[in-house]
XYZ file of C-alpha atoms in Angstrom:
147
model
C 117.264 86.595 146.603
C 115.321 83.407 146.620
C 117.180 81.735 143.771
C 114.241 81.813 141.362
C 114.749 83.026 137.849
C 111.970 85.032 136.305
C 111.915 84.654 132.564
C 110.658 87.704 130.695
C 109.270 86.706 127.300
C 110.805 88.509 124.347
C 108.608 90.457 121.971
C 108.429 89.206 118.418
C 111.431 90.455 116.537
C 111.083 92.435 113.330
C 112.793 89.585 111.489
C 109.751 87.353 111.994
C 107.773 89.306 109.404
C 110.205 88.042 106.756
C 109.237 84.432 107.330
C 105.503 84.743 107.958
C 102.744 84.062 105.458
C 101.470 87.615 104.995
C 99.439 89.597 102.515
C 101.737 92.534 101.883
C 101.179 95.936 100.302
C 103.285 99.053 100.061
C 102.500 102.741 100.114
C 104.504 105.283 98.104
C 104.066 109.023 97.855
C 105.674 112.072 96.345
C 104.443 115.571 96.994
C 105.066 117.499 93.782
C 104.213 116.958 90.115
C 107.775 117.636 88.935
C 109.229 115.092 86.521
C 112.054 114.014 88.844
C 109.511 113.270 91.577
C 107.404 111.269 89.103
C 110.481 109.209 88.304
C 111.040 108.759 92.033
C 107.474 107.526 92.451
C 107.858 105.065 89.583
C 111.105 103.765 91.103
C 109.486 103.400 94.533
C 106.591 101.429 93.037
C 108.949 99.181 91.081
C 111.226 98.687 94.090
C 108.428 97.668 96.474
C 106.693 95.474 93.894
C 109.879 93.454 93.373
C 110.764 93.526 97.076
C 107.437 91.980 98.060
C 107.362 89.460 95.217
C 110.887 88.203 96.037
C 109.820 86.980 99.459
C 108.420 83.454 99.050
C 106.327 83.779 102.233
C 104.532 86.933 101.153
C 101.568 87.390 98.871
C 101.669 90.613 96.872
C 98.509 92.690 97.325
C 99.272 96.056 95.717
C 101.419 99.139 95.776
C 99.248 102.132 96.592
C 100.613 105.474 95.493
C 99.809 109.154 95.547
C 101.195 112.324 94.085
C 99.978 114.644 96.814
C 100.952 116.369 100.010
C 101.077 114.012 102.954
C 99.503 116.581 105.237
C 95.891 115.422 104.873
C 94.932 111.837 104.158
C 91.599 112.870 102.659
C 93.485 114.312 99.659
C 95.288 111.027 98.903
C 93.080 108.558 96.984
C 95.706 105.792 96.950
C 96.082 106.042 100.711
C 92.306 105.969 101.180
C 91.986 102.869 98.976
C 94.735 101.168 100.975
C 92.903 101.888 104.244
C 89.619 100.580 102.767
C 91.417 97.378 101.732
C 92.802 97.102 105.264
C 89.290 97.373 106.704
C 88.162 94.665 104.246
C 90.871 92.344 105.631
C 92.952 92.210 102.454
C 96.273 93.347 103.990
C 98.429 92.095 106.875
C 101.470 94.323 106.416
C 102.179 97.664 104.744
C 105.693 98.623 103.700
C 106.764 102.270 103.501
C 110.109 103.887 102.773
C 109.839 106.307 105.698
C 107.204 107.418 108.132
C 107.058 110.805 106.397
C 105.934 109.033 103.200
C 103.061 107.476 105.169
C 101.912 110.893 106.349
C 103.129 114.354 107.333
C 100.564 115.121 110.039
C 101.919 113.452 113.184
C 98.555 113.136 114.933
C 96.831 111.672 111.865
C 99.731 109.261 111.241
C 99.799 108.055 114.849
C 96.013 107.617 114.911
C 96.047 105.628 111.663
C 98.919 103.403 112.801
C 97.125 102.645 116.067
C 93.890 101.800 114.232
C 95.792 99.478 111.925
C 97.531 97.922 114.915
C 94.125 97.218 116.520
C 93.191 95.375 113.324
C 96.430 93.359 113.524
C 97.951 95.180 110.549
C 101.555 96.275 110.798
C 103.368 99.070 109.050
C 107.016 98.334 108.380
C 109.069 101.518 107.999
C 112.151 100.686 105.965
C 114.206 103.647 107.178
C 114.717 102.690 110.786
C 113.510 99.096 110.538
C 110.370 99.837 112.543
C 107.569 97.305 112.697
C 104.591 99.051 114.285
C 103.280 95.758 115.675
C 106.405 95.210 117.782
C 107.683 98.743 118.388
C 106.303 100.573 121.436
C 103.796 103.322 120.642
C 106.002 105.900 122.354
C 108.825 105.244 119.857
C 106.440 105.462 116.909
C 105.062 108.723 118.324
C 108.596 110.167 118.451
C 109.367 109.137 114.886
C 106.082 110.606 113.676
C 106.782 113.875 115.470
C 110.302 114.123 114.017
C 109.166 113.246 110.491
């Protein structure tokens, strides 16, 4: 060895999103019209609204929600509106409870996450603490496949 130290820069940690000035939205979904699921959706919306508003660095954009199967994005108007707002540059970060709430079709979910990533928009998956901007695509692909 030559005695030189090669410093490998660390990726941004997930914790940095908590102290960045970001425009933050959340996406919530339930898949059946049953009353207990409606209550779950209302609680998810309330939870994420308060969660975002409590962070002094974040600006609340919206909580987008659907009562529909997560299998096909075209059948979820809240999801479609969220993606339109992303394309308009209104959102920096999307919070979701789990990757399965974001979508049930692994290929569609992975494709959407990668498109958002290209726009500089992260998806933070609460269950697992995954920030799609800092987590390798291969890990996100595995999570999407399992969900």
